[in-house]
PDB file of N, CA and C in Angstrom:
ATOM      1  N   UNK A   1     117.115   3.679  11.033  1.00  0.00           N
ATOM      2  CA  UNK A   1     118.186   3.687  10.116  1.00  0.00           C
ATOM      3  C   UNK A   1     119.427   4.245  10.145  1.00  0.00           C
ATOM      4  N   UNK A   2     120.111   3.158   9.599  1.00  0.00           N
ATOM      5  CA  UNK A   2     122.031   3.611   9.185  1.00  0.00           C
ATOM      6  C   UNK A   2     122.297   4.969   7.980  1.00  0.00           C
ATOM      7  N   UNK A   3     123.429   5.592   8.353  1.00  0.00           N
ATOM      8  CA  UNK A   3     124.030   6.172   6.887  1.00  0.00           C
ATOM      9  C   UNK A   3     124.369   5.349   6.192  1.00  0.00           C
ATOM     10  N   UNK A   4     124.386   5.370   4.651  1.00  0.00           N
ATOM     11  CA  UNK A   4     124.853   4.602   3.623  1.00  0.00           C
ATOM     12  C   UNK A   4     126.147   5.097   3.644  1.00  0.00           C
ATOM     13  N   UNK A   5     127.181   4.567   4.222  1.00  0.00           N
ATOM     14  CA  UNK A   5     128.728   4.722   4.166  1.00  0.00           C
ATOM     15  C   UNK A   5     129.380   4.552   2.835  1.00  0.00           C
ATOM     16  N   UNK A   6     129.327   5.824   2.007  1.00  0.00           N
ATOM     17  CA  UNK A   6     130.176   6.011   1.020  1.00  0.00           C
ATOM     18  C   UNK A   6     131.730   6.355   0.506  1.00  0.00           C
ATOM     19  N   UNK A   7     132.191   5.984  -0.896  1.00  0.00           N
ATOM     20  CA  UNK A   7     133.473   6.068  -1.288  1.00  0.00           C
ATOM     21  C   UNK A   7     133.629   6.673  -2.594  1.00  0.00           C
ATOM     22  N   UNK A   8     134.622   6.909  -2.711  1.00  0.00           N
ATOM     23  CA  UNK A   8     134.499   7.622  -4.153  1.00  0.00           C
ATOM     24  C   UNK A   8     136.123   6.542  -5.295  1.00  0.00           C
ATOM     25  N   UNK A   9     135.658   6.204  -6.357  1.00  0.00           N
ATOM     26  CA  UNK A   9     136.525   5.202  -7.669  1.00  0.00           C
ATOM     27  C   UNK A   9     136.918   6.514  -8.209  1.00  0.00           C
ATOM     28  N   UNK A  10     137.970   6.560  -8.220  1.00  0.00           N
ATOM     29  CA  UNK A  10     138.751   7.294  -9.385  1.00  0.00           C
ATOM     30  C   UNK A  10     138.673   6.906 -10.797  1.00  0.00           C
ATOM     31  N   UNK A  11     138.699   7.536 -11.619  1.00  0.00           N
ATOM     32  CA  UNK A  11     139.036   6.839 -13.492  1.00  0.00           C
ATOM     33  C   UNK A  11     138.744   7.658 -14.177  1.00  0.00           C
ATOM     34  N   UNK A  12     140.629   7.714 -14.299  1.00  0.00           N
ATOM     35  CA  UNK A  12     140.864   9.136 -15.754  1.00  0.00           C
ATOM     36  C   UNK A  12     140.084   9.927 -15.282  1.00  0.00           C
ATOM     37  N   UNK A  13     140.722  10.112 -14.258  1.00  0.00           N
ATOM     38  CA  UNK A  13     140.393  11.678 -13.386  1.00  0.00           C
ATOM     39  C   UNK A  13     139.127  12.747 -12.621  1.00  0.00           C
ATOM     40  N   UNK A  14     138.410  11.176 -13.202  1.00  0.00           N
ATOM     41  CA  UNK A  14     136.360  11.103 -12.537  1.00  0.00           C
ATOM     42  C   UNK A  14     136.320  10.508 -11.494  1.00  0.00           C
ATOM     43  N   UNK A  15     135.672  11.047 -10.235  1.00  0.00           N
ATOM     44  CA  UNK A  15     135.194  10.493  -9.165  1.00  0.00           C
ATOM     45  C   UNK A  15     133.687  10.040  -9.398  1.00  0.00           C
ATOM     46  N   UNK A  16     133.688   8.664  -8.764  1.00  0.00           N
ATOM     47  CA  UNK A  16     132.368   8.054  -8.888  1.00  0.00           C
ATOM     48  C   UNK A  16     131.782   7.102  -7.813  1.00  0.00           C
ATOM     49  N   UNK A  17     130.697   7.519  -7.047  1.00  0.00           N
ATOM     50  CA  UNK A  17     130.032   7.146  -5.651  1.00  0.00           C
ATOM     51  C   UNK A  17     130.575   5.673  -5.560  1.00  0.00           C
ATOM     52  N   UNK A  18     130.490   4.909  -4.957  1.00  0.00           N
ATOM     53  CA  UNK A  18     130.678   3.661  -4.539  1.00  0.00           C
ATOM     54  C   UNK A  18     129.932   2.722  -2.603  1.00  0.00           C
ATOM     55  N   UNK A  19     129.859   2.384  -2.538  1.00  0.00           N
ATOM     56  CA  UNK A  19     129.754   1.529  -1.171  1.00  0.00           C
ATOM     57  C   UNK A  19     130.435   0.264  -1.050  1.00  0.00           C
ATOM     58  N   UNK A  20     130.580  -0.107   0.032  1.00  0.00           N
ATOM     59  CA  UNK A  20     131.165  -1.944   0.037  1.00  0.00           C
ATOM     60  C   UNK A  20     129.622  -2.106   1.323  1.00  0.00           C
ATOM     61  N   UNK A  21     129.122  -3.287   1.007  1.00  0.00           N
ATOM     62  CA  UNK A  21     127.912  -3.624   1.703  1.00  0.00           C
ATOM     63  C   UNK A  21     128.109  -5.690   2.286  1.00  0.00           C
ATOM     64  N   UNK A  22     127.718  -5.519   3.130  1.00  0.00           N
ATOM     65  CA  UNK A  22     127.965  -7.315   3.293  1.00  0.00           C
ATOM     66  C   UNK A  22     127.309  -7.795   2.432  1.00  0.00           C
ATOM     67  N   UNK A  23     127.564  -8.758   1.153  1.00  0.00           N
ATOM     68  CA  UNK A  23     126.771  -9.938   0.694  1.00  0.00           C
ATOM     69  C   UNK A  23     125.724 -10.176   0.787  1.00  0.00           C
ATOM     70  N   UNK A  24     124.462  -9.480   0.325  1.00  0.00           N
ATOM     71  CA  UNK A  24     122.895  -9.830   0.926  1.00  0.00           C
ATOM     72  C   UNK A  24     122.637 -11.493   0.182  1.00  0.00           C
ATOM     73  N   UNK A  25     123.122 -11.509  -1.027  1.00  0.00           N
ATOM     74  CA  UNK A  25     122.549 -12.905  -1.992  1.00  0.00           C
ATOM     75  C   UNK A  25     123.266 -13.907  -1.518  1.00  0.00           C
ATOM     76  N   UNK A  26     124.546 -13.839  -0.386  1.00  0.00           N
ATOM     77  CA  UNK A  26     125.096 -15.393  -0.018  1.00  0.00           C
ATOM     78  C   UNK A  26     124.862 -14.931   1.401  1.00  0.00           C
ATOM     79  N   UNK A  27     123.636 -15.184   2.259  1.00  0.00           N
ATOM     80  CA  UNK A  27     123.647 -14.583   3.486  1.00  0.00           C
ATOM     81  C   UNK A  27     124.352 -16.050   4.646  1.00  0.00           C
ATOM     82  N   UNK A  28     125.357 -16.594   4.092  1.00  0.00           N
ATOM     83  CA  UNK A  28     125.792 -17.667   4.922  1.00  0.00           C
ATOM     84  C   UNK A  28     127.605 -16.943   4.731  1.00  0.00           C
ATOM     85  N   UNK A  29     127.569 -16.268   4.058  1.00  0.00           N
ATOM     86  CA  UNK A  29     129.081 -15.459   3.584  1.00  0.00           C
ATOM     87  C   UNK A  29     129.152 -14.269   4.623  1.00  0.00           C
ATOM     88  N   UNK A  30     130.302 -13.854   5.020  1.00  0.00           N
ATOM     89  CA  UNK A  30     131.025 -12.930   5.847  1.00  0.00           C
ATOM     90  C   UNK A  30     131.584 -12.077   5.000  1.00  0.00           C
ATOM     91  N   UNK A  31     131.413 -12.601   3.319  1.00  0.00           N
ATOM     92  CA  UNK A  31     132.053 -11.245   2.058  1.00  0.00           C
ATOM     93  C   UNK A  31     131.516 -10.493   2.165  1.00  0.00           C
ATOM     94  N   UNK A  32     131.986  -8.832   1.869  1.00  0.00           N
ATOM     95  CA  UNK A  32     131.544  -7.659   1.270  1.00  0.00           C
ATOM     96  C   UNK A  32     131.339  -7.605   0.019  1.00  0.00           C
ATOM     97  N   UNK A  33     130.591  -6.633  -0.848  1.00  0.00           N
ATOM     98  CA  UNK A  33     130.351  -6.334  -2.437  1.00  0.00           C
ATOM     99  C   UNK A  33     130.150  -5.003  -2.464  1.00  0.00           C
ATOM    100  N   UNK A  34     130.874  -4.627  -3.479  1.00  0.00           N
ATOM    101  CA  UNK A  34     131.160  -3.162  -3.504  1.00  0.00           C
ATOM    102  C   UNK A  34     129.875  -2.761  -5.259  1.00  0.00           C
ATOM    103  N   UNK A  35     129.435  -1.947  -4.870  1.00  0.00           N
ATOM    104  CA  UNK A  35     128.342  -1.209  -5.769  1.00  0.00           C
ATOM    105  C   UNK A  35     128.948  -0.028  -5.826  1.00  0.00           C
ATOM    106  N   UNK A  36     128.605   0.041  -7.391  1.00  0.00           N
ATOM    107  CA  UNK A  36     129.482   1.621  -7.417  1.00  0.00           C
ATOM    108  C   UNK A  36     128.384   2.056  -8.700  1.00  0.00           C
ATOM    109  N   UNK A  37     128.548   3.559  -8.861  1.00  0.00           N
ATOM    110  CA  UNK A  37     127.312   4.541  -9.666  1.00  0.00           C
ATOM    111  C   UNK A  37     127.718   3.771 -11.358  1.00  0.00           C
ATOM    112  N   UNK A  38     126.616   3.834 -11.880  1.00  0.00           N
ATOM    113  CA  UNK A  38     126.778   3.684 -12.959  1.00  0.00           C
ATOM    114  C   UNK A  38     127.258   4.179 -13.708  1.00  0.00           C
ATOM    115  N   UNK A  39     127.065   5.375 -13.494  1.00  0.00           N
ATOM    116  CA  UNK A  39     128.224   6.315 -14.589  1.00  0.00           C
ATOM    117  C   UNK A  39     129.504   5.585 -14.520  1.00  0.00           C
ATOM    118  N   UNK A  40     130.117   4.966 -13.800  1.00  0.00           N
ATOM    119  CA  UNK A  40     130.776   4.470 -13.788  1.00  0.00           C
ATOM    120  C   UNK A  40     131.279   3.426 -14.772  1.00  0.00           C
ATOM    121  N   UNK A  41     130.206   2.485 -14.882  1.00  0.00           N
ATOM    122  CA  UNK A  41     130.385   1.610 -15.810  1.00  0.00           C
ATOM    123  C   UNK A  41     130.412   2.513 -17.317  1.00  0.00           C
ATOM    124  N   UNK A  42     129.442   3.274 -17.297  1.00  0.00           N
ATOM    125  CA  UNK A  42     129.063   4.252 -18.853  1.00  0.00           C
ATOM    126  C   UNK A  42     130.715   4.735 -19.230  1.00  0.00           C
ATOM    127  N   UNK A  43     131.330   5.040 -18.298  1.00  0.00           N
ATOM    128  CA  UNK A  43     132.869   5.087 -18.244  1.00  0.00           C
ATOM    129  C   UNK A  43     134.057   3.811 -18.591  1.00  0.00           C
ATOM    130  N   UNK A  44     133.516   2.936 -18.183  1.00  0.00           N
ATOM    131  CA  UNK A  44     134.629   1.760 -18.062  1.00  0.00           C
ATOM    132  C   UNK A  44     134.657   0.855 -20.039  1.00  0.00           C
ATOM    133  N   UNK A  45     132.955   0.969 -19.681  1.00  0.00           N
ATOM    134  CA  UNK A  45     132.515   0.422 -21.564  1.00  0.00           C
ATOM    135  C   UNK A  45     132.417   1.342 -22.223  1.00  0.00           C
ATOM    136  N   UNK A  46     132.884   0.779 -24.072  1.00  0.00           N
ATOM    137  CA  UNK A  46     132.188   2.026 -24.982  1.00  0.00           C
ATOM    138  C   UNK A  46     130.938   0.933 -25.638  1.00  0.00           C
ATOM    139  N   UNK A  47     130.528   1.912 -26.702  1.00  0.00           N
ATOM    140  CA  UNK A  47     128.998   1.907 -26.979  1.00  0.00           C
ATOM    141  C   UNK A  47     128.274  -0.291 -26.954  1.00  0.00           C
ATOM    142  N   UNK A  48     129.424  -0.812 -27.629  1.00  0.00           N
ATOM    143  CA  UNK A  48     129.752  -2.119 -27.687  1.00  0.00           C
ATOM    144  C   UNK A  48     129.659  -3.123 -27.072  1.00  0.00           C
ATOM    145  N   UNK A  49     129.774  -2.508 -25.430  1.00  0.00           N
ATOM    146  CA  UNK A  49     130.300  -3.290 -24.388  1.00  0.00           C
ATOM    147  C   UNK A  49     131.494  -3.800 -23.760  1.00  0.00           C
ATOM    148  N   UNK A  50     132.462  -3.360 -24.791  1.00  0.00           N
ATOM    149  CA  UNK A  50     133.472  -3.982 -24.682  1.00  0.00           C
ATOM    150  C   UNK A  50     134.603  -2.809 -23.650  1.00  0.00           C
ATOM    151  N   UNK A  51     135.804  -3.212 -22.925  1.00  0.00           N
ATOM    152  CA  UNK A  51     136.453  -1.798 -21.972  1.00  0.00           C
ATOM    153  C   UNK A  51     136.644  -1.573 -22.497  1.00  0.00           C
ATOM    154  N   UNK A  52     137.056  -0.248 -22.416  1.00  0.00           N
ATOM    155  CA  UNK A  52     137.938   0.967 -23.160  1.00  0.00           C
ATOM    156  C   UNK A  52     139.429   0.454 -23.304  1.00  0.00           C
ATOM    157  N   UNK A  53     139.632   0.257 -22.348  1.00  0.00           N
ATOM    158  CA  UNK A  53     141.125  -0.163 -21.601  1.00  0.00           C
ATOM    159  C   UNK A  53     141.799  -1.011 -20.770  1.00  0.00           C
ATOM    160  N   UNK A  54     142.985  -1.393 -20.386  1.00  0.00           N
ATOM    161  CA  UNK A  54     142.893  -2.324 -19.309  1.00  0.00           C
ATOM    162  C   UNK A  54     142.842  -1.928 -17.983  1.00  0.00           C
ATOM    163  N   UNK A  55     142.854  -0.562 -17.618  1.00  0.00           N
ATOM    164  CA  UNK A  55     142.604  -0.016 -15.899  1.00  0.00           C
ATOM    165  C   UNK A  55     140.955  -0.392 -16.140  1.00  0.00           C
ATOM    166  N   UNK A  56     139.938   0.302 -17.252  1.00  0.00           N
ATOM    167  CA  UNK A  56     138.899  -0.367 -16.889  1.00  0.00           C
ATOM    168  C   UNK A  56     138.741  -1.967 -16.541  1.00  0.00           C
ATOM    169  N   UNK A  57     139.027  -2.373 -17.185  1.00  0.00           N
ATOM    170  CA  UNK A  57     138.765  -3.795 -16.924  1.00  0.00           C
ATOM    171  C   UNK A  57     139.350  -4.230 -15.530  1.00  0.00           C
ATOM    172  N   UNK A  58     140.139  -3.586 -14.843  1.00  0.00           N
ATOM    173  CA  UNK A  58     140.852  -3.639 -13.566  1.00  0.00           C
ATOM    174  C   UNK A  58     139.803  -3.038 -12.401  1.00  0.00           C
ATOM    175  N   UNK A  59     139.577  -1.899 -13.209  1.00  0.00           N
ATOM    176  CA  UNK A  59     138.201  -1.527 -12.074  1.00  0.00           C
ATOM    177  C   UNK A  59     136.873  -2.171 -12.307  1.00  0.00           C
ATOM    178  N   UNK A  60     136.752  -2.474 -13.101  1.00  0.00           N
ATOM    179  CA  UNK A  60     134.824  -3.541 -12.954  1.00  0.00           C
ATOM    180  C   UNK A  60     135.553  -4.816 -12.345  1.00  0.00           C
ATOM    181  N   UNK A  61     136.776  -5.439 -12.082  1.00  0.00           N
ATOM    182  CA  UNK A  61     136.574  -6.795 -11.599  1.00  0.00           C
ATOM    183  C   UNK A  61     136.447  -6.370 -10.286  1.00  0.00           C
ATOM    184  N   UNK A  62     136.552  -5.424  -9.575  1.00  0.00           N
ATOM    185  CA  UNK A  62     136.025  -5.158  -8.659  1.00  0.00           C
ATOM    186  C   UNK A  62     134.843  -5.273  -7.560  1.00  0.00           C
ATOM    187  N   UNK A  63     133.466  -4.468  -9.169  1.00  0.00           N
ATOM    188  CA  UNK A  63     132.895  -4.149  -8.487  1.00  0.00           C
ATOM    189  C   UNK A  63     131.816  -5.433  -8.677  1.00  0.00           C
ATOM    190  N   UNK A  64     130.887  -5.507  -7.960  1.00  0.00           N
ATOM    191  CA  UNK A  64     129.785  -6.351  -8.041  1.00  0.00           C
ATOM    192  C   UNK A  64     128.850  -6.248  -8.617  1.00  0.00           C
ATOM    193  N   UNK A  65     128.089  -4.748  -9.166  1.00  0.00           N
ATOM    194  CA  UNK A  65     127.459  -4.356  -9.513  1.00  0.00           C
ATOM    195  C   UNK A  65     127.690  -2.545  -9.630  1.00  0.00           C
ATOM    196  N   UNK A  66     126.835  -2.329 -10.988  1.00  0.00           N
ATOM    197  CA  UNK A  66     126.338  -0.966 -10.747  1.00  0.00           C
ATOM    198  C   UNK A  66     125.295  -0.598 -10.525  1.00  0.00           C
ATOM    199  N   UNK A  67     124.336   0.851  -9.872  1.00  0.00           N
ATOM    200  CA  UNK A  67     122.963   0.944  -9.649  1.00  0.00           C
ATOM    201  C   UNK A  67     123.486   2.744  -9.460  1.00  0.00           C
ATOM    202  N   UNK A  68     122.185   3.254  -9.843  1.00  0.00           N
ATOM    203  CA  UNK A  68     121.549   4.414 -10.213  1.00  0.00           C
ATOM    204  C   UNK A  68     122.114   5.326  -9.470  1.00  0.00           C
ATOM    205  N   UNK A  69     123.108   6.966  -9.362  1.00  0.00           N
ATOM    206  CA  UNK A  69     123.486   7.544  -8.233  1.00  0.00           C
ATOM    207  C   UNK A  69     122.609   7.244  -7.028  1.00  0.00           C
ATOM    208  N   UNK A  70     121.296   7.940  -7.557  1.00  0.00           N
ATOM    209  CA  UNK A  70     120.426   8.239  -6.903  1.00  0.00           C
ATOM    210  C   UNK A  70     120.178   7.181  -5.392  1.00  0.00           C
ATOM    211  N   UNK A  71     120.788   5.772  -5.498  1.00  0.00           N
ATOM    212  CA  UNK A  71     120.436   5.095  -4.805  1.00  0.00           C
ATOM    213  C   UNK A  71     121.515   5.286  -3.389  1.00  0.00           C
ATOM    214  N   UNK A  72     123.016   6.151  -3.733  1.00  0.00           N
ATOM    215  CA  UNK A  72     123.699   6.448  -2.761  1.00  0.00           C
ATOM    216  C   UNK A  72     123.066   7.485  -1.527  1.00  0.00           C
ATOM    217  N   UNK A  73     121.666   8.436  -1.975  1.00  0.00           N
ATOM    218  CA  UNK A  73     121.017   8.442  -0.898  1.00  0.00           C
ATOM    219  C   UNK A  73     120.197   8.113  -0.358  1.00  0.00           C
ATOM    220  N   UNK A  74     120.176   6.666  -0.158  1.00  0.00           N
ATOM    221  CA  UNK A  74     119.369   5.783   0.831  1.00  0.00           C
ATOM    222  C   UNK A  74     119.855   6.159   2.051  1.00  0.00           C
ATOM    223  N   UNK A  75     119.145   5.293   2.542  1.00  0.00           N
ATOM    224  CA  UNK A  75     119.969   4.991   4.009  1.00  0.00           C
ATOM    225  C   UNK A  75     120.520   3.757   3.997  1.00  0.00           C
ATOM    226  N   UNK A  76     120.934   3.169   4.520  1.00  0.00           N
ATOM    227  CA  UNK A  76     121.838   1.922   4.186  1.00  0.00           C
ATOM    228  C   UNK A  76     120.721   0.811   3.848  1.00  0.00           C
ATOM    229  N   UNK A  77     119.864   0.820   4.904  1.00  0.00           N
ATOM    230  CA  UNK A  77     118.731  -0.487   5.118  1.00  0.00           C
ATOM    231  C   UNK A  77     118.213  -0.451   3.724  1.00  0.00           C
ATOM    232  N   UNK A  78     117.467   1.076   3.216  1.00  0.00           N
ATOM    233  CA  UNK A  78     116.704   1.114   2.260  1.00  0.00           C
ATOM    234  C   UNK A  78     117.255   0.449   0.632  1.00  0.00           C
ATOM    235  N   UNK A  79     119.084   0.538   0.655  1.00  0.00           N
ATOM    236  CA  UNK A  79     119.970   0.849  -0.413  1.00  0.00           C
ATOM    237  C   UNK A  79     119.939  -0.619  -0.547  1.00  0.00           C
ATOM    238  N   UNK A  80     120.265  -2.015   0.595  1.00  0.00           N
ATOM    239  CA  UNK A  80     120.228  -2.950   0.361  1.00  0.00           C
ATOM    240  C   UNK A  80     119.223  -3.600   0.330  1.00  0.00           C
ATOM    241  N   UNK A  81     118.156  -3.815   0.949  1.00  0.00           N
ATOM    242  CA  UNK A  81     116.863  -3.505   0.427  1.00  0.00           C
ATOM    243  C   UNK A  81     116.823  -3.103  -1.602  1.00  0.00           C
ATOM    244  N   UNK A  82     116.522  -2.135  -2.050  1.00  0.00           N
ATOM    245  CA  UNK A  82     116.275  -2.156  -3.292  1.00  0.00           C
ATOM    246  C   UNK A  82     117.306  -3.032  -4.227  1.00  0.00           C
ATOM    247  N   UNK A  83     118.289  -3.140  -3.865  1.00  0.00           N
ATOM    248  CA  UNK A  83     119.480  -3.702  -4.532  1.00  0.00           C
ATOM    249  C   UNK A  83     118.977  -5.486  -4.580  1.00  0.00           C
ATOM    250  N   UNK A  84     118.180  -6.103  -3.363  1.00  0.00           N
ATOM    251  CA  UNK A  84     117.973  -7.443  -3.601  1.00  0.00           C
ATOM    252  C   UNK A  84     116.423  -6.869  -4.263  1.00  0.00           C
ATOM    253  N   UNK A  85     115.915  -6.606  -4.594  1.00  0.00           N
ATOM    254  CA  UNK A  85     114.766  -6.156  -5.044  1.00  0.00           C
ATOM    255  C   UNK A  85     115.227  -6.237  -6.662  1.00  0.00           C
ATOM    256  N   UNK A  86     115.735  -5.288  -7.023  1.00  0.00           N
ATOM    257  CA  UNK A  86     116.754  -5.167  -8.622  1.00  0.00           C
ATOM    258  C   UNK A  86     117.467  -6.350  -8.769  1.00  0.00           C
ATOM    259  N   UNK A  87     118.211  -7.071  -8.224  1.00  0.00           N
ATOM    260  CA  UNK A  87     119.132  -8.067  -8.849  1.00  0.00           C
ATOM    261  C   UNK A  87     118.943  -9.562  -8.417  1.00  0.00           C
ATOM    262  N   UNK A  88     117.259  -9.682  -7.634  1.00  0.00           N
ATOM    263  CA  UNK A  88     116.852 -11.416  -6.998  1.00  0.00           C
ATOM    264  C   UNK A  88     116.060 -11.574  -8.360  1.00  0.00           C
TER     265      UNK A  88
END
């Protein structure tokens, strides 16, 4: 099992966990996808689901999906299996 490599995305002075992994939804692709903390999504959109500002929209455009913070404690293999299960 390999450790999941994470990084932080900063928005409005707060830092949120994220990771970049191979795009398991397109197996023949060499592309990667970014998955970030659902807390970041909460910061980017208001209660009506609209972006709070242009910067929020720019940040969101880079992210494939948002996941629970506890996913970032999983191994890379478990993380990938969880996102496959959650998004298929």
